[in-house]
Short mmCIF file of C-alpha atoms and ligand atoms in Angstrom, two decimals:
data_model
loop_
_atom_site.label_atom_id
_atom_site.label_comp_id
_atom_site.label_asym_id
_atom_site.label_seq_id
_atom_site.Cartn_x
_atom_site.Cartn_y
_atom_site.Cartn_z
CA MET P 25 -5.51 -21.33 -107.97
CA ASN P 26 -4.85 -18.99 -104.92
CA ILE P 27 -8.10 -17.19 -103.61
CA LEU P 28 -8.63 -14.22 -101.35
CA ILE P 29 -12.06 -13.78 -99.97
CA LEU P 30 -12.77 -10.35 -98.44
CA GLY P 31 -15.02 -10.30 -95.31
CA GLY P 32 -15.41 -12.07 -91.95
CA GLY P 33 -18.96 -13.15 -91.24
CA GLY P 34 -21.09 -16.28 -91.82
CA ARG P 35 -21.28 -15.26 -95.48
CA GLU P 36 -17.64 -15.54 -96.04
CA HIS P 37 -17.30 -18.66 -93.92
CA ALA P 38 -19.90 -20.28 -96.14
CA LEU P 39 -17.99 -19.00 -99.43
CA ALA P 40 -14.64 -20.25 -97.83
CA TRP P 41 -16.12 -23.56 -97.09
CA ALA P 42 -17.53 -24.09 -100.58
CA VAL P 43 -14.47 -22.81 -102.44
CA LYS P 44 -12.19 -24.85 -100.33
CA GLN P 45 -13.89 -28.12 -101.43
CA ASN P 46 -13.19 -27.34 -105.01
CA PRO P 47 -9.84 -29.01 -106.04
CA LYS P 48 -8.94 -25.89 -108.13
CA CYS P 49 -8.48 -24.05 -104.88
CA ASP P 50 -4.71 -24.05 -103.69
CA ARG P 51 -4.14 -21.48 -100.95
CA LEU P 52 -7.25 -19.77 -99.41
CA PHE P 53 -6.93 -16.48 -97.78
CA VAL P 54 -9.78 -14.57 -95.89
CA ALA P 55 -9.44 -11.05 -94.55
CA PRO P 56 -10.24 -10.50 -91.74
CA GLY P 57 -11.79 -13.91 -91.28
CA ASN P 58 -13.07 -15.28 -87.84
CA ALA P 59 -12.53 -18.26 -85.64
CA GLY P 60 -14.48 -20.75 -87.89
CA ILE P 61 -12.67 -19.58 -91.02
CA ALA P 62 -9.38 -19.85 -89.49
CA MET P 63 -10.04 -23.62 -89.38
CA LEU P 64 -9.93 -23.83 -93.30
CA ALA P 65 -8.24 -20.82 -94.56
CA GLU P 66 -5.37 -18.42 -93.69
CA CYS P 67 -6.85 -15.42 -92.03
CA ALA P 68 -5.19 -12.12 -93.02
CA ASP P 69 -5.27 -8.82 -91.15
CA LEU P 70 -5.96 -6.41 -93.93
CA ASP P 71 -8.03 -3.27 -94.28
CA ILE P 72 -10.56 -4.41 -96.72
CA MET P 73 -11.82 -0.88 -97.51
CA ASP P 74 -8.28 0.18 -98.69
CA GLY P 75 -7.99 -0.90 -102.42
CA ALA P 76 -4.32 -0.19 -102.55
CA ALA P 77 -3.76 -2.53 -99.52
CA VAL P 78 -5.84 -5.40 -100.85
CA VAL P 79 -3.99 -5.09 -104.40
CA GLY P 80 -0.64 -5.10 -102.48
CA PHE P 81 -1.62 -8.24 -100.48
CA ALA P 82 -2.99 -10.12 -103.53
CA GLU P 83 0.35 -9.33 -105.51
CA GLU P 84 2.70 -10.38 -102.54
CA ASN P 85 0.86 -13.63 -102.01
CA ALA P 86 0.38 -14.50 -105.65
CA VAL P 87 -3.51 -14.36 -105.34
CA ASP P 88 -5.19 -15.41 -108.59
CA PHE P 89 -8.98 -14.67 -107.73
CA VAL P 90 -10.62 -12.09 -105.23
CA ILE P 91 -14.14 -12.83 -104.12
CA VAL P 92 -15.57 -9.52 -102.36
CA GLY P 93 -18.05 -10.59 -99.66
CA PRO P 94 -19.62 -7.34 -98.34
CA GLU P 95 -21.09 -4.24 -99.90
CA ALA P 96 -19.04 -1.59 -98.36
CA PRO P 97 -15.53 -2.39 -100.21
CA LEU P 98 -17.60 -2.68 -103.33
CA ALA P 99 -19.22 0.78 -103.01
CA ALA P 100 -15.69 2.05 -102.15
CA GLY P 101 -14.27 0.72 -105.39
CA VAL P 102 -12.07 -2.07 -104.19
CA ALA P 103 -13.09 -4.08 -107.06
CA ASP P 104 -12.16 -1.46 -109.41
CA SER P 105 -8.67 -1.16 -107.89
CA LEU P 106 -8.34 -4.94 -108.18
CA ARG P 107 -9.26 -5.16 -111.74
CA ALA P 108 -7.03 -2.18 -112.81
CA ALA P 109 -4.19 -4.10 -111.28
CA GLY P 110 -5.30 -7.01 -113.46
CA ILE P 111 -6.41 -9.23 -110.64
CA LEU P 112 -9.36 -11.51 -111.48
CA THR P 113 -12.26 -10.26 -109.15
CA PHE P 114 -15.79 -11.28 -108.27
CA GLY P 115 -17.98 -8.32 -107.54
CA PRO P 116 -19.25 -5.14 -109.27
CA SER P 117 -17.42 -1.85 -109.80
CA ALA P 118 -18.38 1.26 -107.57
CA ALA P 119 -20.40 2.58 -110.38
CA ALA P 120 -22.46 -0.71 -110.56
CA ALA P 121 -22.56 -1.11 -106.71
CA ARG P 122 -24.91 2.03 -106.81
CA LEU P 123 -27.71 -0.52 -107.30
CA GLU P 124 -27.22 -1.11 -103.56
CA ALA P 125 -25.49 2.27 -102.46
CA SER P 126 -28.37 4.55 -103.75
CA LYS P 127 -31.97 3.77 -103.64
CA ALA P 128 -32.68 6.75 -105.95
CA PHE P 129 -30.46 5.44 -108.34
CA THR P 130 -32.10 2.02 -108.33
CA LYS P 131 -35.40 3.80 -108.85
CA GLU P 132 -34.05 5.73 -111.87
CA ILE P 133 -32.88 2.29 -113.41
CA CYS P 134 -36.43 0.79 -112.76
CA ASP P 135 -37.92 3.75 -114.77
CA ALA P 136 -35.45 3.52 -117.56
CA CYS P 137 -36.06 -0.32 -117.94
CA GLY P 138 -39.60 -0.61 -116.99
CA ALA P 139 -38.86 -2.97 -114.13
CA PRO P 140 -42.03 -3.18 -111.62
CA THR P 141 -41.38 -1.51 -108.28
CA ALA P 142 -43.23 0.56 -105.66
CA GLY P 143 -44.37 4.09 -106.97
CA TYR P 144 -42.16 6.66 -105.42
CA ALA P 145 -40.91 10.28 -105.17
CA ARG P 146 -37.32 11.69 -104.39
CA PHE P 147 -36.79 14.71 -102.03
CA THR P 148 -33.85 16.83 -100.91
CA ASP P 149 -36.19 19.18 -99.05
CA ARG P 150 -37.79 18.24 -95.91
CA ALA P 151 -40.92 20.49 -96.21
CA GLU P 152 -41.65 19.01 -99.49
CA ALA P 153 -41.08 15.47 -98.17
CA GLU P 154 -43.51 16.31 -95.28
CA ALA P 155 -46.27 17.73 -97.51
CA TYR P 156 -45.97 14.63 -99.85
CA ILE P 157 -46.41 12.25 -96.80
CA ARG P 158 -49.54 14.43 -95.72
CA ALA P 159 -50.98 14.20 -99.28
CA ARG P 160 -50.38 10.41 -99.58
CA GLY P 161 -51.21 9.25 -96.05
CA ALA P 162 -50.09 6.01 -94.50
CA PRO P 163 -48.86 3.22 -94.62
CA ILE P 164 -46.03 4.67 -96.49
CA VAL P 165 -42.31 3.89 -96.53
CA VAL P 166 -39.50 6.31 -96.15
CA LYS P 167 -35.85 5.37 -97.23
CA ALA P 168 -32.54 7.30 -96.68
CA ASP P 169 -30.96 7.15 -100.14
CA GLY P 170 -27.48 5.86 -99.12
CA LEU P 171 -26.02 2.78 -97.41
CA ALA P 172 -27.23 2.86 -93.68
CA ALA P 173 -26.40 -0.71 -92.58
CA GLY P 174 -30.03 -1.91 -93.04
CA LYS P 175 -31.45 0.86 -90.81
CA GLY P 176 -32.23 3.59 -93.37
CA VAL P 177 -35.71 2.09 -94.15
CA VAL P 178 -38.90 3.00 -91.96
CA VAL P 179 -42.12 1.28 -93.01
CA ALA P 180 -44.50 3.85 -91.36
CA MET P 181 -47.96 2.57 -90.23
CA ARG P 182 -49.01 6.22 -89.33
CA VAL P 183 -48.27 9.67 -90.91
CA GLU P 184 -46.42 10.88 -87.65
CA GLU P 185 -43.97 7.88 -87.81
CA ALA P 186 -43.18 8.98 -91.47
CA LEU P 187 -42.71 12.60 -90.56
CA ASP P 188 -40.38 11.57 -87.65
CA ALA P 189 -38.43 9.32 -90.10
CA VAL P 190 -38.03 12.40 -92.42
CA ALA P 191 -37.08 14.52 -89.66
CA ASP P 192 -34.41 11.93 -88.60
CA MET P 193 -33.04 11.56 -91.96
CA PHE P 194 -32.73 15.21 -92.86
CA GLY P 195 -31.55 15.76 -89.50
CA GLY P 196 -28.46 14.03 -90.18
CA GLU P 197 -29.11 10.65 -88.49
CA PHE P 198 -27.69 8.90 -91.36
CA GLY P 199 -24.98 11.38 -92.32
CA ALA P 200 -24.54 11.69 -96.12
CA ALA P 201 -26.80 8.76 -96.76
CA GLY P 202 -29.90 10.85 -95.70
CA ALA P 203 -29.20 13.91 -97.79
CA GLU P 204 -31.71 12.49 -100.02
CA VAL P 205 -34.76 10.75 -99.23
CA VAL P 206 -37.01 8.26 -101.27
CA ILE P 207 -40.73 7.90 -100.18
CA GLU P 208 -42.54 4.91 -101.67
CA GLU P 209 -45.79 3.36 -101.95
CA PHE P 210 -46.29 0.59 -99.32
CA MET P 211 -46.38 -2.86 -101.05
CA THR P 212 -48.36 -5.82 -99.65
CA GLY P 213 -47.52 -9.38 -100.25
CA GLU P 214 -44.78 -11.88 -99.28
CA GLU P 215 -41.19 -11.08 -99.54
CA ALA P 216 -38.48 -13.51 -101.07
CA SER P 217 -35.12 -13.05 -102.54
CA LEU P 218 -33.50 -14.35 -105.70
CA PHE P 219 -29.76 -14.54 -106.36
CA VAL P 220 -28.44 -14.07 -109.81
CA LEU P 221 -24.87 -14.14 -111.04
CA CYS P 222 -24.30 -11.59 -113.93
CA ASP P 223 -21.11 -11.18 -115.92
CA GLY P 224 -22.21 -8.00 -117.46
CA THR P 225 -24.37 -9.40 -120.18
CA GLU P 226 -25.46 -13.09 -119.18
CA VAL P 227 -27.36 -14.07 -116.02
CA LEU P 228 -27.54 -17.21 -114.14
CA PRO P 229 -29.82 -17.73 -111.19
CA VAL P 230 -28.17 -19.56 -108.21
CA GLY P 231 -31.05 -19.94 -105.85
CA THR P 232 -33.96 -18.36 -104.15
CA ALA P 233 -34.28 -17.81 -100.21
CA GLN P 234 -36.49 -16.25 -97.56
CA ASP P 235 -35.08 -14.73 -94.38
CA HIS P 236 -36.47 -13.67 -91.11
CA LYS P 237 -35.62 -10.14 -90.17
CA ARG P 238 -37.42 -9.73 -86.85
CA VAL P 239 -35.72 -10.89 -83.91
CA GLY P 240 -38.48 -12.67 -82.18
CA ASP P 241 -40.40 -15.77 -82.81
CA GLY P 242 -43.74 -15.11 -84.97
CA ASP P 243 -41.83 -12.29 -86.79
CA THR P 244 -42.03 -9.95 -83.74
CA GLY P 245 -39.73 -7.51 -82.22
CA PRO P 246 -37.04 -5.12 -83.73
CA ASN P 247 -35.40 -5.77 -87.24
CA THR P 248 -32.10 -7.49 -87.39
CA GLY P 249 -29.60 -8.26 -90.17
CA GLY P 250 -31.57 -11.64 -90.37
CA MET P 251 -32.15 -14.30 -87.77
CA GLY P 252 -32.36 -17.25 -90.12
CA ALA P 253 -32.94 -18.24 -93.66
CA TYR P 254 -34.07 -21.22 -95.99
CA SER P 255 -33.70 -22.11 -99.72
CA PRO P 256 -35.51 -22.57 -101.86
CA ALA P 257 -38.34 -20.09 -101.28
CA PRO P 258 -41.50 -21.81 -102.14
CA VAL P 259 -43.45 -18.50 -102.96
CA LEU P 260 -41.02 -18.01 -105.86
CA SER P 261 -42.48 -20.61 -108.30
CA ASP P 262 -40.93 -21.50 -111.64
CA ALA P 263 -43.42 -19.21 -113.35
CA ILE P 264 -42.79 -16.27 -111.11
CA LEU P 265 -39.20 -16.71 -111.37
CA ALA P 266 -39.10 -16.76 -115.06
CA ARG P 267 -41.45 -13.67 -115.21
CA THR P 268 -39.08 -11.96 -112.75
CA MET P 269 -36.07 -12.69 -114.88
CA GLU P 270 -37.72 -11.18 -117.99
CA GLU P 271 -39.56 -8.20 -116.33
CA ILE P 272 -36.90 -7.06 -113.75
CA VAL P 273 -33.39 -8.80 -113.86
CA ARG P 274 -32.62 -8.95 -117.59
CA PRO P 275 -33.71 -5.21 -118.11
CA THR P 276 -31.71 -4.08 -115.25
CA VAL P 277 -28.74 -5.87 -116.42
CA ALA P 278 -29.29 -4.53 -120.01
CA GLU P 279 -29.79 -0.93 -118.83
CA MET P 280 -26.61 -1.12 -116.70
CA ALA P 281 -24.57 -2.23 -119.66
CA ARG P 282 -26.26 0.37 -121.92
CA ARG P 283 -25.00 3.09 -119.53
CA GLY P 284 -21.41 1.75 -119.78
CA THR P 285 -21.50 0.45 -116.18
CA PRO P 286 -22.20 -3.36 -116.62
CA PHE P 287 -22.88 -5.24 -113.39
CA GLN P 288 -20.53 -8.06 -112.77
CA GLY P 289 -20.94 -10.17 -109.70
CA VAL P 290 -24.18 -11.44 -107.71
CA LEU P 291 -27.35 -9.51 -107.85
CA TYR P 292 -29.55 -9.92 -104.65
CA VAL P 293 -33.03 -9.24 -105.86
CA GLY P 294 -35.37 -8.33 -103.05
CA LEU P 295 -38.87 -9.09 -104.12
CA MET P 296 -42.47 -8.62 -102.96
CA ILE P 297 -44.74 -11.26 -104.32
CA GLU P 298 -48.64 -10.85 -104.68
CA GLY P 299 -51.10 -12.08 -107.03
CA GLY P 300 -48.67 -14.34 -109.12
CA ARG P 301 -46.19 -11.46 -109.78
CA ALA P 302 -43.19 -9.93 -108.16
CA ARG P 303 -42.19 -6.35 -107.72
CA LEU P 304 -38.82 -5.29 -106.82
CA VAL P 305 -38.23 -4.06 -103.21
CA GLU P 306 -34.39 -3.58 -103.44
CA TYR P 307 -31.28 -4.54 -105.00
CA ASN P 308 -28.05 -5.70 -103.10
CA VAL P 309 -24.92 -6.17 -104.94
CA ARG P 310 -23.61 -9.08 -102.80
CA PHE P 311 -24.82 -12.37 -101.34
CA GLY P 312 -27.26 -11.99 -98.40
CA ASP P 313 -26.13 -12.83 -95.02
CA PRO P 314 -27.38 -15.52 -93.76
CA GLU P 315 -28.97 -16.43 -97.34
CA CYS P 316 -25.49 -17.11 -98.68
CA GLN P 317 -24.95 -19.79 -96.04
CA VAL P 318 -28.08 -21.86 -97.32
CA LEU P 319 -27.14 -21.30 -100.98
CA MET P 320 -23.42 -22.43 -100.44
CA LEU P 321 -24.69 -25.58 -98.54
CA ARG P 322 -26.80 -26.48 -101.58
CA LEU P 323 -24.21 -25.54 -104.32
CA GLY P 324 -21.14 -26.93 -102.54
CA ALA P 325 -17.76 -27.03 -104.55
CA GLN P 326 -19.38 -25.97 -107.97
CA ALA P 327 -20.01 -22.50 -106.40
CA LEU P 328 -16.29 -21.59 -107.20
CA ASP P 329 -16.66 -22.69 -110.89
CA LEU P 330 -19.86 -20.40 -111.24
CA ILE P 331 -18.36 -17.44 -109.54
CA GLN P 332 -15.08 -17.84 -111.52
CA ALA P 333 -16.95 -18.02 -114.82
CA CYS P 334 -18.95 -14.97 -113.73
CA ALA P 335 -15.71 -13.03 -113.06
CA GLU P 336 -14.36 -14.22 -116.40
CA GLY P 337 -17.30 -13.25 -118.43
CA ARG P 338 -18.23 -16.83 -119.38
CA LEU P 339 -21.49 -17.28 -117.66
CA GLY P 340 -23.04 -18.33 -120.92
CA ALA P 341 -21.07 -21.60 -120.83
CA VAL P 342 -21.84 -22.88 -117.29
CA ARG P 343 -24.81 -24.50 -115.55
CA ALA P 344 -25.75 -24.68 -111.92
CA ASN P 345 -26.46 -28.51 -111.05
CA TRP P 346 -29.36 -28.47 -108.50
CA ALA P 347 -30.28 -31.37 -106.23
CA GLU P 348 -33.89 -31.46 -105.28
CA ASP P 349 -32.95 -30.47 -101.70
CA HIS P 350 -33.54 -27.74 -99.16
CA ALA P 351 -31.41 -25.90 -96.73
CA LEU P 352 -32.07 -23.96 -93.56
CA THR P 353 -29.93 -21.82 -91.18
CA VAL P 354 -30.63 -20.69 -87.68
CA VAL P 355 -28.79 -17.72 -86.49
CA MET P 356 -27.61 -17.96 -82.88
CA ALA P 357 -26.96 -14.38 -81.37
CA ALA P 358 -25.57 -12.93 -78.34
CA ALA P 359 -28.28 -11.99 -75.86
CA GLY P 360 -29.34 -8.40 -76.17
CA TYR P 361 -28.94 -8.45 -80.10
CA PRO P 362 -29.81 -6.23 -81.83
CA GLY P 363 -29.48 -3.91 -79.02
CA ALA P 364 -26.41 -3.75 -76.77
CA TYR P 365 -24.87 -7.21 -76.13
CA ALA P 366 -21.90 -8.69 -74.17
CA LYS P 367 -18.86 -9.98 -76.13
CA GLY P 368 -16.53 -12.67 -74.89
CA SER P 369 -19.02 -15.38 -73.51
CA GLN P 370 -17.63 -19.01 -74.09
CA ILE P 371 -19.26 -21.29 -76.76
CA ARG P 372 -18.73 -25.13 -76.10
CA GLY P 373 -19.91 -28.29 -77.87
CA LEU P 374 -19.07 -27.17 -81.39
CA GLU P 375 -16.29 -29.90 -81.99
CA GLU P 376 -18.85 -32.78 -81.44
CA LEU P 377 -21.05 -31.64 -84.14
CA PRO P 378 -21.24 -33.23 -87.46
CA GLU P 379 -19.52 -31.35 -90.30
CA ASP P 380 -20.49 -32.69 -93.63
CA SER P 381 -22.09 -31.80 -96.96
CA SER P 382 -25.57 -31.77 -94.91
CA HIS P 383 -24.42 -30.20 -91.52
CA MET P 384 -22.31 -27.10 -91.16
CA VAL P 385 -22.01 -24.53 -88.37
CA PHE P 386 -20.79 -21.27 -90.14
CA HIS P 387 -19.06 -18.70 -87.85
CA ALA P 388 -20.27 -15.19 -88.04
CA GLY P 389 -18.91 -13.24 -85.01
CA THR P 390 -16.61 -15.43 -83.25
CA ALA P 391 -12.89 -15.23 -82.04
CA LYS P 392 -10.69 -17.72 -80.12
CA ARG P 393 -9.28 -17.07 -76.56
CA ASP P 394 -7.08 -19.88 -75.00
CA GLY P 395 -8.33 -22.43 -77.26
CA THR P 396 -11.96 -21.79 -76.78
CA VAL P 397 -14.40 -20.14 -79.11
CA ILE P 398 -15.91 -17.05 -77.75
CA ALA P 399 -18.64 -14.62 -79.05
CA SER P 400 -17.35 -11.53 -80.42
CA GLY P 401 -20.34 -10.02 -82.32
CA GLY P 402 -24.16 -9.71 -82.30
CA ARG P 403 -24.90 -12.56 -84.78
CA VAL P 404 -22.41 -15.38 -83.77
CA LEU P 405 -23.11 -18.72 -85.49
CA ASN P 406 -25.18 -19.75 -88.41
CA VAL P 407 -26.45 -23.41 -87.59
CA THR P 408 -27.00 -24.74 -91.19
CA ALA P 409 -28.45 -28.05 -92.55
CA ARG P 410 -29.58 -29.63 -95.70
CA GLY P 411 -32.34 -32.34 -96.09
CA ALA P 412 -34.64 -33.85 -98.69
CA THR P 413 -37.55 -31.75 -97.28
CA LEU P 414 -37.44 -28.35 -95.63
CA ALA P 415 -38.68 -30.09 -92.45
CA GLU P 416 -35.82 -32.51 -92.45
CA ALA P 417 -33.35 -29.57 -93.00
CA ARG P 418 -34.96 -27.66 -90.01
CA ASP P 419 -34.97 -30.59 -87.68
CA ARG P 420 -31.09 -31.35 -88.35
CA ALA P 421 -30.37 -27.62 -87.89
CA TYR P 422 -32.43 -27.40 -84.53
CA GLY P 423 -30.65 -30.79 -83.37
CA MET P 424 -27.37 -29.13 -83.74
CA VAL P 425 -28.49 -25.88 -81.87
CA ASP P 426 -29.69 -28.04 -79.04
CA ALA P 427 -26.26 -29.62 -78.78
CA ILE P 428 -24.39 -26.44 -78.50
CA ASP P 429 -23.66 -25.15 -74.99
CA TRP P 430 -23.77 -21.51 -75.01
CA PRO P 431 -25.61 -19.77 -72.24
CA GLY P 432 -24.92 -16.28 -73.53
CA GLY P 433 -26.66 -16.74 -76.83
CA PHE P 434 -30.17 -17.28 -78.08
CA CYS P 435 -32.10 -18.03 -81.23
CA ARG P 436 -35.61 -18.09 -82.90
CA ARG P 437 -37.19 -21.29 -82.57
CA ASP P 438 -39.45 -21.07 -85.76
CA ILE P 439 -37.09 -20.44 -88.70
CA GLY P 440 -38.98 -21.74 -91.86
CA TRP P 441 -42.43 -21.40 -90.26
CA ARG P 442 -43.93 -19.68 -93.29
CA ALA P 443 -42.87 -22.50 -95.75
CA LEU P 444 -43.76 -25.36 -93.42
P1 AMP X 510 -34.93 -2.50 -98.11
O1 AMP X 510 -33.66 -2.14 -97.28
O2 AMP X 510 -35.16 -1.54 -99.19
O3 AMP X 510 -34.89 -3.88 -98.44
O4 AMP X 510 -36.11 -2.29 -97.01
C1 AMP X 510 -36.10 -3.08 -95.89
C2 AMP X 510 -37.31 -3.82 -95.60
O5 AMP X 510 -38.27 -2.79 -95.60
C3 AMP X 510 -37.76 -4.67 -96.80
O6 AMP X 510 -37.32 -5.93 -96.60
C4 AMP X 510 -39.34 -4.83 -96.58
O7 AMP X 510 -39.62 -5.59 -95.72
C5 AMP X 510 -39.55 -3.43 -96.25
N1 AMP X 510 -39.87 -2.52 -97.41
C6 AMP X 510 -39.11 -1.90 -98.18
N2 AMP X 510 -39.86 -1.09 -99.03
C7 AMP X 510 -41.09 -1.65 -99.01
C8 AMP X 510 -42.24 -1.20 -99.61
N3 AMP X 510 -42.16 -0.31 -100.67
N4 AMP X 510 -43.37 -1.85 -99.28
C9 AMP X 510 -43.52 -2.58 -98.20
N5 AMP X 510 -42.40 -2.85 -97.41
C10 AMP X 510 -41.20 -2.30 -97.90
N1 LIG X 511 -30.07 -10.92 -94.82
C1 LIG X 511 -30.30 -9.60 -95.55
C2 LIG X 511 -29.13 -8.99 -96.16
O1 LIG X 511 -28.02 -9.81 -96.24
O2 LIG X 511 -29.10 -8.01 -96.55
#
């Protein structure tokens, strides 16, 4: 089958790498792709936010199956356009993508199906939001309703911080995403993520992971898109996992189906775990980045069979085969990230690294110039390894990091510390 993957980050490199190993895969296109993806797929220059353009490309190139990586095209209805054209697609409709695109919508679903989450209130009026914050006190969490590229959440330790966040959001800092604000109870505990394939009715967990959001060692400094991740997440024990499926995931999927907007794709379930029980922090409607990289290294070629069964509504008929293994990924970023950073620095030493079922450097923001790989984004490489233990996976990943010659980059040295 000919496959098109939409996206061009480390997540899409990992998806392409797994899909390509499956003998079912004939031609593989990725739009827009990056320098790493170009080594295993045909990169296409295509506006992935434009449903008609994606359908046109798929028809011209006899694409049988489209896998959508990031949330933006999903929220924009690209999966709807593809399905309307009769093209098999992995990823939710725009209506179901509201689970990520609107925090207020997710809260409404939790209320309707009884899923445990932080207590909250919704506001479209600044004065009312401020009065609520003063009455509740800190710590308190302020969230812009819509998609804000991960920057729309302020965990305020002081009342003034929460008031400033409300002022920014209603002041237009997040555009339309901030027209409504959700104010939540601050939850304590340990965070972890669960990834579940959903075909509208059936569900299949495909792994757990934990990431490191802060830029600096010891979880210090500003938030980023993620500086590293590992799978499985030891805090998500089998018992908590089973309870989370029953209390959160299945009720959500049933409620979405009941509303006539079934969820098809991967549900990224962000959880806060305390006292043997998980509460929902957020949903995303796509694989995490860099969490996908560790999941794909562990799943390998079967990922395509599972994702395809999901898109075809046959999840009840497939199973994931897990090795008792661990995977860990270290993000190498351009100096300055998540603030201003330079593009164009050269990266050497990648060719000499092992590339097999236990070692893989996924590219996030890279390009090629005169035959050498250069940095073209903030998060640039995802150095990923697998092992019988998490410590072995970590040592292999950092062994590769140390062999990469990139003076313009940096990484955290403590990925996995909590679990180790
Ligand atoms: P979100 O985009 O909703 O996942 O929020 C980003 C991050 O903010 C989460 O990963 C948590 O670390 C933190 N966060 C969000 N909501 C809460 C909450 N109610 N209590 C504590 N921390 C939260
Ligand atoms: N790593 C966090 C995310 O993908 O949203």
